[in-house]
Amino acid sequence: MSRGLLSDYFTGVMYKRLAAVEVDRLRSNQHEFNGNPGFKRLLGTAPRRELTATFLYLDDERRVSGPGRLTWYDARAAHPTRTEHHLYYTPNEVVPLARAGDGFFLALRPDDEVLVIIAPAGSSVLAQLFWLFDMDRTGALELETRDLSTSPVEAGFLARMVLEELGIEAEGPGEERFDTLVEQFGLAFPSTRVFSEFARKSLGNLDPRDDPDAVLMAWIEREEQLFRRLERRIVSERLSEGFHADGKVDVDGFLGFSLGVQNRRKSRAGAALENHVEVVFQAFGLDVERGARTENNNRPDFLFPGAAAYHDPAVPAERLLMLGSKTTCKDRWRQVLSEAARIEHKHLLTLEPGISESQTTEMKDKRLQLVLPASIHASYRASQRPDLSSLRDFIDLASERQGPGGGTQPQA
């Protein structure tokens, strides 16, 4: 994909809430979704249409997918004036997980294949899908349809994060132009620190002090683009070699390689975020220690001003700060709560768009402040945004706590 637009991946999408009669086996066992005007706008009004589909169930903890087929048909095709369309689906392991009230998305791909997505009501996944498809984020609407065939929306870094949760390998616009940049690494991954520094330098002299939120996102976006190009080269070379052992196809070898690719992506993304955030803090001259030890061998990602001050009872707890760093939260945000007992109000930086209102409310109740680059705030509901902090907000707080005498000095 050279344009990197949402229309590269979808031509249209429809959302509805699932009714009990569609998913409750005690109410019906017809394997059908009720037809409605949204289906007709997306699939047309032909008497019968067969579609290849991928079914996907996503909640904040798991992902279940499987193949299937859909049949869009008019049950009253023989009637001279009436029509009654239904959407029949073949049995699969996804639909039985659904409950009445869950969100249902029917997304049509450019090749006419269909992605059926089910997400629980109130989940972060559902909120992120509303954001991705630019739908009503309150979830108040029973039915909504979007024509994406001419959408100018770019599938940027955040959108690609959500698309990959849907099993879609999304490539940013014009990433092939980075091939010459990554040639110096050959067919080997450098350390994350080396690669993060390389990504920053490739963007020239961006100064985080001008706009820390925008600069952080620019660095993250560039490193992601460069990494994917290098990864594509390395993986392509390995696949061309094939997987064989003792003259046979080495299935276990292939599966191990595939798992390694996925694990590397996740671990590298987290380390890259920490690398860039650390450089931002250095630009502002903040006293901070990365991975400092607190109680019970806990190691918060960033401790202000550092371990020595944290373990010094002469330094008031009010002068201390900690910041966890996670590219995506899901339920793992609770890990941060136990990482620094002396610090009552903790902070967590994430790049995850559209976390559900129930999750952010729980974070607030647990005295965890969510920190997001300013550009991500728009993916949250208006009711959530007053409780969000930007990276600039956090830096201002850290600077205030540090004070003119330095963060390691006890308060007079």
CSV table of C-alpha atoms in Angstrom, one decimal:
chain,number,residue,atom,x,y,z
A,1,MET,CA,0.0,0.0,0.0
A,2,SER,CA,1.6,3.3,-1.1
A,3,ARG,CA,-1.1,5.8,0.0
A,4,GLY,CA,-1.6,4.5,3.6
A,5,LEU,CA,-5.3,5.5,3.6
A,6,LEU,CA,-8.1,3.9,5.5
A,7,SER,CA,-9.8,3.4,2.1
A,8,ASP,CA,-6.9,1.0,1.2
A,9,TYR,CA,-8.3,-1.4,3.7
A,10,PHE,CA,-12.1,-0.8,3.8
A,11,THR,CA,-14.7,0.4,1.4
A,12,GLY,CA,-17.5,0.6,4.0
A,13,VAL,CA,-18.5,-0.3,7.5
A,14,MET,CA,-21.7,-0.8,9.4
A,15,TYR,CA,-22.2,-0.8,13.1
A,16,LYS,CA,-25.2,-2.2,15.1
A,17,ARG,CA,-25.9,-3.5,18.6
A,18,LEU,CA,-26.5,-7.2,18.7
A,19,ALA,CA,-30.0,-8.3,19.8
A,20,ALA,CA,-30.7,-11.3,22.0
A,21,VAL,CA,-32.5,-13.0,19.2
A,22,GLU,CA,-29.3,-12.9,17.1
A,23,VAL,CA,-26.9,-14.4,19.6
A,24,ASP,CA,-28.9,-16.1,22.4
A,25,ARG,CA,-29.2,-19.8,21.6
A,26,LEU,CA,-32.3,-20.0,23.9
A,27,ARG,CA,-34.0,-17.4,21.7
A,28,SER,CA,-32.9,-18.5,18.2
A,29,ASN,CA,-30.7,-21.0,16.5
A,30,GLN,CA,-31.0,-19.7,12.9
A,31,HIS,CA,-27.4,-18.5,12.5
A,32,GLU,CA,-28.7,-15.1,11.2
A,33,PHE,CA,-28.2,-11.5,11.8
A,34,ASN,CA,-31.3,-9.4,11.4
A,35,GLY,CA,-31.4,-7.4,8.1
A,36,ASN,CA,-31.6,-3.6,8.5
A,37,PRO,CA,-31.1,-0.4,6.3
A,38,GLY,CA,-27.4,-0.4,7.3
A,39,PHE,CA,-26.8,-3.8,5.8
A,40,LYS,CA,-28.7,-2.8,2.6
A,41,ARG,CA,-26.5,0.3,2.2
A,42,LEU,CA,-23.4,-1.8,2.6
A,43,LEU,CA,-24.4,-5.0,0.7
A,44,GLY,CA,-27.0,-3.8,-1.7
A,45,THR,CA,-30.5,-5.3,-2.4
A,46,ALA,CA,-29.7,-8.2,-4.7
A,47,PRO,CA,-31.8,-11.3,-4.0
A,48,ARG,CA,-28.7,-13.3,-2.9
A,49,ARG,CA,-25.1,-12.5,-2.4
A,50,GLU,CA,-22.4,-14.9,-1.1
A,51,LEU,CA,-19.4,-13.5,0.8
A,52,THR,CA,-16.2,-14.8,2.2
A,53,ALA,CA,-15.7,-13.6,5.8
A,54,THR,CA,-13.3,-13.5,8.7
A,55,PHE,CA,-15.0,-13.5,12.1
A,56,LEU,CA,-13.2,-11.7,14.9
A,57,TYR,CA,-14.1,-11.4,18.6
A,58,LEU,CA,-12.1,-8.8,20.5
A,59,ASP,CA,-12.2,-7.8,24.1
A,60,ASP,CA,-9.6,-6.1,26.3
A,61,GLU,CA,-8.0,-9.5,27.1
A,62,ARG,CA,-8.3,-11.9,24.2
A,63,ARG,CA,-8.6,-12.2,20.4
A,64,VAL,CA,-10.5,-15.0,18.8
A,65,SER,CA,-10.8,-15.3,15.0
A,66,GLY,CA,-11.9,-17.8,12.4
A,67,PRO,CA,-13.0,-18.1,8.8
A,68,GLY,CA,-16.5,-18.4,7.6
A,69,ARG,CA,-19.0,-17.4,5.0
A,70,LEU,CA,-22.0,-15.0,4.8
A,71,THR,CA,-25.1,-15.2,2.7
A,72,TRP,CA,-27.1,-12.0,2.2
A,73,TYR,CA,-30.4,-13.1,0.9
A,74,ASP,CA,-34.0,-11.9,0.5
A,75,ALA,CA,-36.3,-14.3,2.3
A,76,ARG,CA,-39.3,-13.0,0.4
A,77,ALA,CA,-37.7,-12.9,-3.1
A,78,ALA,CA,-40.7,-14.5,-4.6
A,79,HIS,CA,-43.1,-11.9,-3.2
A,80,PRO,CA,-44.0,-9.2,-5.8
A,81,THR,CA,-43.8,-6.2,-3.5
A,82,ARG,CA,-42.1,-7.1,-0.2
A,83,THR,CA,-38.5,-7.8,0.7
A,84,GLU,CA,-37.0,-9.2,3.9
A,85,HIS,CA,-33.3,-9.5,3.9
A,86,HIS,CA,-31.3,-11.6,6.3
A,87,LEU,CA,-27.6,-12.2,6.8
A,88,TYR,CA,-26.9,-15.9,7.3
A,89,TYR,CA,-23.5,-17.0,8.7
A,90,THR,CA,-21.9,-20.4,8.8
A,91,PRO,CA,-21.1,-21.8,12.2
A,92,ASN,CA,-17.9,-20.5,13.8
A,93,GLU,CA,-16.2,-20.2,17.1
A,94,VAL,CA,-16.6,-16.4,17.3
A,95,VAL,CA,-20.4,-15.7,17.4
A,96,PRO,CA,-21.0,-18.0,20.5
A,97,LEU,CA,-18.9,-15.6,22.5
A,98,ALA,CA,-21.2,-12.6,21.7
A,99,ARG,CA,-23.8,-11.3,24.1
A,100,ALA,CA,-26.8,-9.1,23.5
A,101,GLY,CA,-25.8,-5.5,23.5
A,102,ASP,CA,-22.3,-6.1,22.2
A,103,GLY,CA,-21.0,-4.0,19.3
A,104,PHE,CA,-21.2,-5.6,15.8
A,105,PHE,CA,-19.2,-4.2,12.9
A,106,LEU,CA,-19.5,-5.5,9.3
A,107,ALA,CA,-16.5,-4.1,7.4
A,108,LEU,CA,-16.3,-4.6,3.6
A,109,ARG,CA,-12.8,-4.9,2.2
A,110,PRO,CA,-11.8,-3.7,-1.3
A,111,ASP,CA,-11.7,-7.4,-2.5
A,112,ASP,CA,-15.3,-7.9,-1.4
A,113,GLU,CA,-14.2,-10.0,1.6
A,114,VAL,CA,-15.9,-9.1,4.8
A,115,LEU,CA,-14.6,-8.7,8.3
A,116,VAL,CA,-17.2,-9.4,11.1
A,117,ILE,CA,-16.0,-7.8,14.3
A,118,ILE,CA,-17.7,-8.3,17.7
A,119,ALA,CA,-16.6,-6.3,20.7
A,120,PRO,CA,-18.2,-6.2,24.2
A,121,ALA,CA,-20.2,-3.2,25.2
A,122,GLY,CA,-18.2,-0.7,27.2
A,123,SER,CA,-14.8,-2.2,26.2
A,124,SER,CA,-11.8,-0.2,25.1
A,125,VAL,CA,-11.7,-2.2,21.9
A,126,LEU,CA,-15.2,-1.0,21.1
A,127,ALA,CA,-14.2,2.6,21.8
A,128,GLN,CA,-11.2,2.2,19.5
A,129,LEU,CA,-13.2,0.9,16.7
A,130,PHE,CA,-15.6,3.8,16.9
A,131,TRP,CA,-12.6,6.1,16.7
A,132,LEU,CA,-11.0,4.2,13.8
A,133,PHE,CA,-14.1,4.3,11.7
A,134,ASP,CA,-15.0,7.9,12.9
A,135,MET,CA,-18.3,6.8,14.4
A,136,ASP,CA,-20.3,8.1,17.4
A,137,ARG,CA,-18.0,7.5,20.3
A,138,THR,CA,-20.8,7.6,22.9
A,139,GLY,CA,-22.1,4.3,21.7
A,140,ALA,CA,-25.6,5.7,21.9
A,141,LEU,CA,-26.5,5.0,18.3
A,142,GLU,CA,-28.2,1.7,17.5
A,143,LEU,CA,-27.1,1.8,13.9
A,144,GLU,CA,-24.5,3.6,11.9
A,145,THR,CA,-23.0,3.2,8.4
A,146,ARG,CA,-19.9,4.8,6.9
A,147,ASP,CA,-18.8,4.8,3.2
A,148,LEU,CA,-15.0,4.6,3.3
A,149,SER,CA,-14.3,4.0,-0.4
A,150,THR,CA,-13.2,7.6,-0.9
A,151,SER,CA,-12.1,8.4,2.6
A,152,PRO,CA,-9.1,10.7,2.8
A,153,VAL,CA,-8.3,9.6,6.3
A,154,GLU,CA,-4.6,8.5,6.6
A,155,ALA,CA,-3.9,5.2,8.4
A,156,GLY,CA,-1.3,6.8,10.7
A,157,PHE,CA,0.6,5.2,13.5
A,158,LEU,CA,-2.4,5.0,16.0
A,159,ALA,CA,-4.7,3.7,13.3
A,160,ARG,CA,-2.2,1.0,12.3
A,161,MET,CA,-2.1,-0.1,15.9
A,162,VAL,CA,-5.8,-0.8,15.9
A,163,LEU,CA,-5.7,-2.3,12.4
A,164,GLU,CA,-3.1,-4.8,13.5
A,165,GLU,CA,-5.4,-5.9,16.3
A,166,LEU,CA,-7.9,-6.7,13.5
A,167,GLY,CA,-5.2,-8.9,11.8
A,168,ILE,CA,-4.5,-6.3,9.1
A,169,GLU,CA,-0.8,-5.7,8.4
A,170,ALA,CA,-0.9,-2.0,7.7
A,171,GLU,CA,2.0,-0.2,6.0
A,172,GLY,CA,2.4,3.5,6.3
A,173,PRO,CA,2.4,5.8,3.2
A,174,GLY,CA,5.6,5.7,1.2
A,175,GLU,CA,7.6,3.5,3.7
A,176,GLU,CA,9.5,2.0,0.8
A,177,ARG,CA,11.5,5.3,0.6
A,178,PHE,CA,13.2,4.2,3.9
A,179,ASP,CA,14.9,1.2,2.3
A,180,THR,CA,18.1,3.1,1.6
A,181,LEU,CA,18.2,4.4,5.2
A,182,VAL,CA,18.1,0.9,6.7
A,183,GLU,CA,20.7,-0.6,4.3
A,184,GLN,CA,23.5,0.1,6.8
A,185,PHE,CA,22.1,-2.5,9.2
A,186,GLY,CA,22.3,-5.3,6.6
A,187,LEU,CA,20.1,-8.2,7.7
A,188,ALA,CA,20.5,-7.8,11.5
A,189,PHE,CA,18.5,-5.8,14.1
A,190,PRO,CA,20.6,-3.3,16.0
A,191,SER,CA,20.0,-2.7,19.7
A,192,THR,CA,16.9,-0.7,20.5
A,193,ARG,CA,18.9,2.2,21.8
A,194,VAL,CA,21.0,2.4,18.6
A,195,PHE,CA,17.9,2.1,16.4
A,196,SER,CA,16.0,4.8,18.4
A,197,GLU,CA,18.9,7.2,18.1
A,198,PHE,CA,19.1,6.5,14.4
A,199,ALA,CA,15.4,7.2,14.0
A,200,ARG,CA,15.7,10.6,15.8
A,201,LYS,CA,18.7,11.6,13.7
A,202,SER,CA,16.9,10.8,10.5
A,203,LEU,CA,14.4,13.5,11.3
A,204,GLY,CA,17.0,16.2,11.8
A,205,ASN,CA,17.2,18.6,14.7
A,206,LEU,CA,13.8,18.3,16.3
A,207,ASP,CA,13.9,20.0,19.7
A,208,PRO,CA,11.5,18.4,22.3
A,209,ARG,CA,11.5,21.7,24.2
A,210,ASP,CA,9.4,23.3,21.4
A,211,ASP,CA,6.6,20.7,21.6
A,212,PRO,CA,7.4,17.5,23.5
A,213,ASP,CA,4.1,15.8,22.6
A,214,ALA,CA,4.5,16.3,18.9
A,215,VAL,CA,8.2,15.5,18.8
A,216,LEU,CA,7.7,12.3,20.7
A,217,MET,CA,5.1,11.1,18.3
A,218,ALA,CA,7.3,12.1,15.3
A,219,TRP,CA,10.1,10.0,16.7
A,220,ILE,CA,7.9,7.1,17.5
A,221,GLU,CA,6.3,7.2,14.0
A,222,ARG,CA,9.7,7.4,12.3
A,223,GLU,CA,11.2,4.5,14.3
A,224,GLU,CA,8.1,2.3,13.5
A,225,GLN,CA,8.4,3.0,9.8
A,226,LEU,CA,12.1,2.3,9.7
A,227,PHE,CA,11.8,-0.8,11.8
A,228,ARG,CA,9.0,-2.3,9.6
A,229,ARG,CA,11.2,-1.7,6.5
A,230,LEU,CA,14.2,-3.5,8.1
A,231,GLU,CA,12.0,-6.2,9.4
A,232,ARG,CA,10.4,-6.8,6.0
A,233,ARG,CA,13.9,-7.3,4.5
A,234,ILE,CA,15.0,-9.7,7.2
A,235,VAL,CA,11.8,-11.7,7.2
A,236,SER,CA,11.7,-11.9,3.4
A,237,GLU,CA,15.2,-13.2,3.3
A,238,ARG,CA,14.5,-15.8,6.0
A,239,LEU,CA,11.3,-17.0,4.3
A,240,SER,CA,13.1,-17.3,1.0
A,241,GLU,CA,15.5,-19.8,2.6
A,242,GLY,CA,12.6,-21.9,3.7
A,243,PHE,CA,12.2,-24.1,6.8
A,244,HIS,CA,13.5,-27.6,6.5
A,245,ALA,CA,15.1,-30.1,8.9
A,246,ASP,CA,16.3,-33.6,8.0
A,247,GLY,CA,14.8,-33.2,4.5
A,248,LYS,CA,11.4,-32.4,5.8
A,249,VAL,CA,9.4,-29.2,6.2
A,250,ASP,CA,10.2,-27.8,9.6
A,251,VAL,CA,6.8,-26.6,10.9
A,252,ASP,CA,8.0,-26.1,14.4
A,253,GLY,CA,10.9,-24.0,13.1
A,254,PHE,CA,8.5,-21.8,11.1
A,255,LEU,CA,6.1,-21.4,14.1
A,256,GLY,CA,9.1,-20.5,16.3
A,257,PHE,CA,10.3,-17.9,13.8
A,258,SER,CA,6.8,-16.4,13.5
A,259,LEU,CA,6.4,-16.1,17.3
A,260,GLY,CA,9.8,-14.5,17.5
A,261,VAL,CA,8.8,-11.8,15.0
A,262,GLN,CA,5.7,-11.0,17.0
A,263,ASN,CA,7.5,-10.9,20.3
A,264,ARG,CA,10.2,-8.7,18.9
A,265,ARG,CA,7.7,-6.2,17.7
A,266,LYS,CA,6.1,-5.9,21.1
A,267,SER,CA,9.2,-5.7,23.2
A,268,ARG,CA,10.9,-3.4,20.8
A,269,ALA,CA,7.9,-1.0,20.7
A,270,GLY,CA,8.0,-0.7,24.5
A,271,ALA,CA,11.7,-0.1,24.6
A,272,ALA,CA,11.5,2.4,21.8
A,273,LEU,CA,8.9,4.5,23.7
A,274,GLU,CA,11.1,4.5,26.8
A,275,ASN,CA,14.2,5.5,24.8
A,276,HIS,CA,12.5,8.5,23.2
A,277,VAL,CA,10.8,9.6,26.5
A,278,GLU,CA,14.1,9.5,28.2
A,279,VAL,CA,15.6,11.8,25.7
A,280,VAL,CA,12.7,14.2,26.1
A,281,PHE,CA,13.3,14.3,29.8
A,282,GLN,CA,17.0,14.9,29.3
A,283,ALA,CA,16.2,17.9,27.0
A,284,PHE,CA,14.3,19.5,29.8
A,285,GLY,CA,17.1,18.8,32.3
A,286,LEU,CA,14.9,16.7,34.6
A,287,ASP,CA,16.4,14.6,37.4
A,288,VAL,CA,15.1,11.1,36.6
A,289,GLU,CA,16.4,7.6,36.8
A,290,ARG,CA,15.2,4.9,34.4
A,291,GLY,CA,14.5,1.5,35.8
A,292,ALA,CA,15.4,2.5,39.4
A,293,ARG,CA,14.8,-0.1,42.1
A,294,THR,CA,12.0,0.6,44.7
A,295,GLU,CA,10.4,-1.9,47.1
A,296,ASN,CA,10.3,-5.7,46.5
A,297,ASN,CA,12.6,-5.4,43.5
A,298,ASN,CA,10.1,-3.3,41.6
A,299,ARG,CA,11.5,-1.1,38.9
A,300,PRO,CA,9.3,1.7,37.6
A,301,ASP,CA,10.1,2.8,34.1
A,302,PHE,CA,11.0,6.4,35.3
A,303,LEU,CA,11.5,7.5,38.9
A,304,PHE,CA,11.9,11.2,39.7
A,305,PRO,CA,14.4,12.3,40.9
A,306,GLY,CA,15.9,8.8,41.4
A,307,ALA,CA,16.5,5.8,43.7
A,308,ALA,CA,18.7,7.7,46.2
A,309,ALA,CA,16.0,10.3,46.9
A,310,TYR,CA,13.3,7.7,46.9
A,311,HIS,CA,15.0,5.7,49.6
A,312,ASP,CA,16.0,8.7,51.6
A,313,PRO,CA,13.3,9.4,54.3
A,314,ALA,CA,14.5,13.0,54.5
A,315,VAL,CA,13.1,13.6,51.0
A,316,PRO,CA,9.3,14.2,51.3
A,317,ALA,CA,7.1,11.9,49.3
A,318,GLU,CA,5.5,15.0,47.8
A,319,ARG,CA,8.8,15.6,45.9
A,320,LEU,CA,8.7,12.2,44.2
A,321,LEU,CA,7.1,11.1,41.0
A,322,MET,CA,7.0,7.9,39.0
A,323,LEU,CA,5.9,7.3,35.4
A,324,GLY,CA,5.1,4.0,33.9
A,325,SER,CA,5.4,3.6,30.1
A,326,LYS,CA,3.3,1.2,28.0
A,327,THR,CA,2.6,1.5,24.3
A,328,THR,CA,-0.8,-0.1,25.1
A,329,CYS,CA,-2.4,-0.5,28.5
A,330,LYS,CA,-5.2,-3.2,28.3
A,331,ASP,CA,-5.4,-4.6,31.8
A,332,ARG,CA,-1.6,-4.3,32.4
A,333,TRP,CA,-1.9,-0.8,33.8
A,334,ARG,CA,-2.6,-2.2,37.2
A,335,GLN,CA,1.0,-3.5,37.3
A,336,VAL,CA,2.1,0.2,37.8
A,337,LEU,CA,0.1,0.5,41.0
A,338,SER,CA,2.5,-1.5,43.1
A,339,GLU,CA,5.8,-0.2,41.7
A,340,ALA,CA,6.5,2.7,44.2
A,341,ALA,CA,4.7,2.5,47.5
A,342,ARG,CA,5.9,5.9,48.7
A,343,ILE,CA,4.2,7.6,45.7
A,344,GLU,CA,0.5,7.8,46.3
A,345,HIS,CA,-0.5,9.4,42.9
A,346,LYS,CA,1.1,7.5,40.1
A,347,HIS,CA,1.4,8.4,36.4
A,348,LEU,CA,1.2,6.2,33.3
A,349,LEU,CA,2.2,7.2,29.8
A,350,THR,CA,0.6,5.3,26.9
A,351,LEU,CA,0.0,5.6,23.2
A,352,GLU,CA,-3.2,3.6,23.3
A,353,PRO,CA,-6.2,5.5,21.7
A,354,GLY,CA,-9.7,5.5,23.0
A,355,ILE,CA,-9.5,3.5,26.3
A,356,SER,CA,-12.9,2.9,27.6
A,357,GLU,CA,-14.6,5.2,30.1
A,358,SER,CA,-15.0,2.4,32.6
A,359,GLN,CA,-11.2,1.8,32.5
A,360,THR,CA,-10.2,5.5,32.8
A,361,THR,CA,-12.7,5.9,35.7
A,362,GLU,CA,-11.1,3.0,37.5
A,363,MET,CA,-7.6,4.4,36.9
A,364,LYS,CA,-8.8,7.7,38.5
A,365,ASP,CA,-10.2,5.8,41.5
A,366,LYS,CA,-6.9,4.0,41.9
A,367,ARG,CA,-5.1,7.4,41.8
A,368,LEU,CA,-3.4,6.7,38.5
A,369,GLN,CA,-3.1,9.7,36.2
A,370,LEU,CA,-3.1,8.8,32.5
A,371,VAL,CA,-0.6,10.7,30.3
A,372,LEU,CA,-1.0,10.7,26.6
A,373,PRO,CA,0.7,12.8,23.8
A,374,ALA,CA,-1.7,15.7,23.1
A,375,SER,CA,-2.7,14.4,19.6
A,376,ILE,CA,-4.2,11.2,21.1
A,377,HIS,CA,-6.6,13.0,23.4
A,378,ALA,CA,-9.1,13.5,20.5
A,379,SER,CA,-9.6,9.7,20.4
A,380,TYR,CA,-11.2,9.8,23.9
A,381,ARG,CA,-14.7,10.9,24.7
A,382,ALA,CA,-15.2,14.6,25.6
A,383,SER,CA,-16.2,13.5,29.1
A,384,GLN,CA,-12.8,11.8,29.6
A,385,ARG,CA,-10.5,14.5,28.3
A,386,PRO,CA,-10.5,16.8,31.4
A,387,ASP,CA,-8.9,14.0,33.3
A,388,LEU,CA,-6.1,13.3,30.8
A,389,SER,CA,-2.6,14.8,31.0
A,390,SER,CA,-0.3,15.6,28.1
A,391,LEU,CA,3.4,14.9,28.1
A,392,ARG,CA,3.9,18.7,28.5
A,393,ASP,CA,1.6,18.7,31.5
A,394,PHE,CA,3.7,15.9,33.1
A,395,ILE,CA,7.0,17.7,32.4
A,396,ASP,CA,5.7,20.9,34.0
A,397,LEU,CA,4.7,18.9,37.1
A,398,ALA,CA,8.1,17.2,37.2
A,399,SER,CA,9.9,20.5,36.8
A,400,GLU,CA,7.8,22.0,39.6
A,401,ARG,CA,8.5,19.1,41.9
A,402,GLN,CA,12.2,19.3,41.1
A,403,GLY,CA,12.3,23.0,42.0
A,404,PRO,CA,15.2,25.4,41.6
A,405,GLY,CA,17.4,23.5,44.0
A,406,GLY,CA,17.1,20.2,42.1
A,407,GLY,CA,14.9,17.2,42.6
A,408,THR,CA,17.3,15.5,45.0
A,409,GLN,CA,17.1,18.2,47.6
A,410,PRO,CA,14.9,17.8,50.6
A,411,GLN,CA,12.1,20.3,51.0
A,412,ALA,CA,13.0,23.0,53.6
